[in-house]
XYZ file of C-alpha atoms in Angstrom:
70
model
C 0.000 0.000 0.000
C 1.081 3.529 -0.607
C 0.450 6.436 1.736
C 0.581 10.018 1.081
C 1.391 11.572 4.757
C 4.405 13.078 3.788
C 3.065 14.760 1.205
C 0.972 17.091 3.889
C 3.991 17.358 6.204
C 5.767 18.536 3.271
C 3.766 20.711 2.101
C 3.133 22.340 5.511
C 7.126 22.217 5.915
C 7.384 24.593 2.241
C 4.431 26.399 3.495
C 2.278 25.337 0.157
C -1.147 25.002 0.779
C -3.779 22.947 -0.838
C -5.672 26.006 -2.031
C -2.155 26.971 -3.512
C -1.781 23.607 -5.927
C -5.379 24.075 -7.550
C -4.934 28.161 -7.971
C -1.790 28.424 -8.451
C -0.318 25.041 -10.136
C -3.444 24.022 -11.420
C -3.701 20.334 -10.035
C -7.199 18.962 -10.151
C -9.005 19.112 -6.808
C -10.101 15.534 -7.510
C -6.329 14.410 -7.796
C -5.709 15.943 -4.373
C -8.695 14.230 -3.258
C -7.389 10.853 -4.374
C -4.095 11.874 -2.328
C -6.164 12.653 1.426
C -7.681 9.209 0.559
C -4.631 7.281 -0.172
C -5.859 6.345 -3.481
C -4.153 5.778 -6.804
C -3.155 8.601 -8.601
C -0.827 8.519 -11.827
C 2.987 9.193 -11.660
C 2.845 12.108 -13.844
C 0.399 13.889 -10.419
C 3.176 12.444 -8.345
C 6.026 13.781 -10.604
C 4.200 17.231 -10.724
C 4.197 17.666 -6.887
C 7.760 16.544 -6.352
C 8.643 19.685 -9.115
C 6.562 22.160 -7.519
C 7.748 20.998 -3.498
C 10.990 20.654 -4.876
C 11.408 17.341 -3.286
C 12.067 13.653 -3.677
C 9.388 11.043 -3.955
C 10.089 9.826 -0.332
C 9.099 13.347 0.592
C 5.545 12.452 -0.484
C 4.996 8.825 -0.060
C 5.677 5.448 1.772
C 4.857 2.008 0.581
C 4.307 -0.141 3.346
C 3.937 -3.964 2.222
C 0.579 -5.723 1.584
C -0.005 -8.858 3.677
C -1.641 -10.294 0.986
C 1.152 -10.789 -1.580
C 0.629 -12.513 -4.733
Protein backbone atom coordinates (compact mmCIF):
# COMPACT_ATOMS: atom_id res chain seq x y z
CA UNK A 1 0.00 0.00 0.00
CA UNK A 2 1.08 3.53 -0.61
CA UNK A 3 0.45 6.44 1.74
CA UNK A 4 0.58 10.02 1.08
CA UNK A 5 1.39 11.57 4.76
CA UNK A 6 4.40 13.08 3.79
CA UNK A 7 3.06 14.76 1.20
CA UNK A 8 0.97 17.09 3.89
CA UNK A 9 3.99 17.36 6.20
CA UNK A 10 5.77 18.54 3.27
CA UNK A 11 3.77 20.71 2.10
CA UNK A 12 3.13 22.34 5.51
CA UNK A 13 7.13 22.22 5.92
CA UNK A 14 7.38 24.59 2.24
CA UNK A 15 4.43 26.40 3.50
CA UNK A 16 2.28 25.34 0.16
CA UNK A 17 -1.15 25.00 0.78
CA UNK A 18 -3.78 22.95 -0.84
CA UNK A 19 -5.67 26.01 -2.03
CA UNK A 20 -2.16 26.97 -3.51
CA UNK A 21 -1.78 23.61 -5.93
CA UNK A 22 -5.38 24.07 -7.55
CA UNK A 23 -4.93 28.16 -7.97
CA UNK A 24 -1.79 28.42 -8.45
CA UNK A 25 -0.32 25.04 -10.14
CA UNK A 26 -3.44 24.02 -11.42
CA UNK A 27 -3.70 20.33 -10.03
CA UNK A 28 -7.20 18.96 -10.15
CA UNK A 29 -9.01 19.11 -6.81
CA UNK A 30 -10.10 15.53 -7.51
CA UNK A 31 -6.33 14.41 -7.80
CA UNK A 32 -5.71 15.94 -4.37
CA UNK A 33 -8.69 14.23 -3.26
CA UNK A 34 -7.39 10.85 -4.37
CA UNK A 35 -4.09 11.87 -2.33
CA UNK A 36 -6.16 12.65 1.43
CA UNK A 37 -7.68 9.21 0.56
CA UNK A 38 -4.63 7.28 -0.17
CA UNK A 39 -5.86 6.34 -3.48
CA UNK A 40 -4.15 5.78 -6.80
CA UNK A 41 -3.16 8.60 -8.60
CA UNK A 42 -0.83 8.52 -11.83
CA UNK A 43 2.99 9.19 -11.66
CA UNK A 44 2.84 12.11 -13.84
CA UNK A 45 0.40 13.89 -10.42
CA UNK A 46 3.18 12.44 -8.34
CA UNK A 47 6.03 13.78 -10.60
CA UNK A 48 4.20 17.23 -10.72
CA UNK A 49 4.20 17.67 -6.89
CA UNK A 50 7.76 16.54 -6.35
CA UNK A 51 8.64 19.69 -9.12
CA UNK A 52 6.56 22.16 -7.52
CA UNK A 53 7.75 21.00 -3.50
CA UNK A 54 10.99 20.65 -4.88
CA UNK A 55 11.41 17.34 -3.29
CA UNK A 56 12.07 13.65 -3.68
CA UNK A 57 9.39 11.04 -3.96
CA UNK A 58 10.09 9.83 -0.33
CA UNK A 59 9.10 13.35 0.59
CA UNK A 60 5.54 12.45 -0.48
CA UNK A 61 5.00 8.82 -0.06
CA UNK A 62 5.68 5.45 1.77
CA UNK A 63 4.86 2.01 0.58
CA UNK A 64 4.31 -0.14 3.35
CA UNK A 65 3.94 -3.96 2.22
CA UNK A 66 0.58 -5.72 1.58
CA UNK A 67 -0.01 -8.86 3.68
CA UNK A 68 -1.64 -10.29 0.99
CA UNK A 69 1.15 -10.79 -1.58
CA UNK A 70 0.63 -12.51 -4.73
Amino acid sequence: MIKYDKLWETMKSKEITQYDLYTKHHMNRSQLNRLRHNRNVEVNTIDKLCNILNCKVEDIMTHYPDDNVF
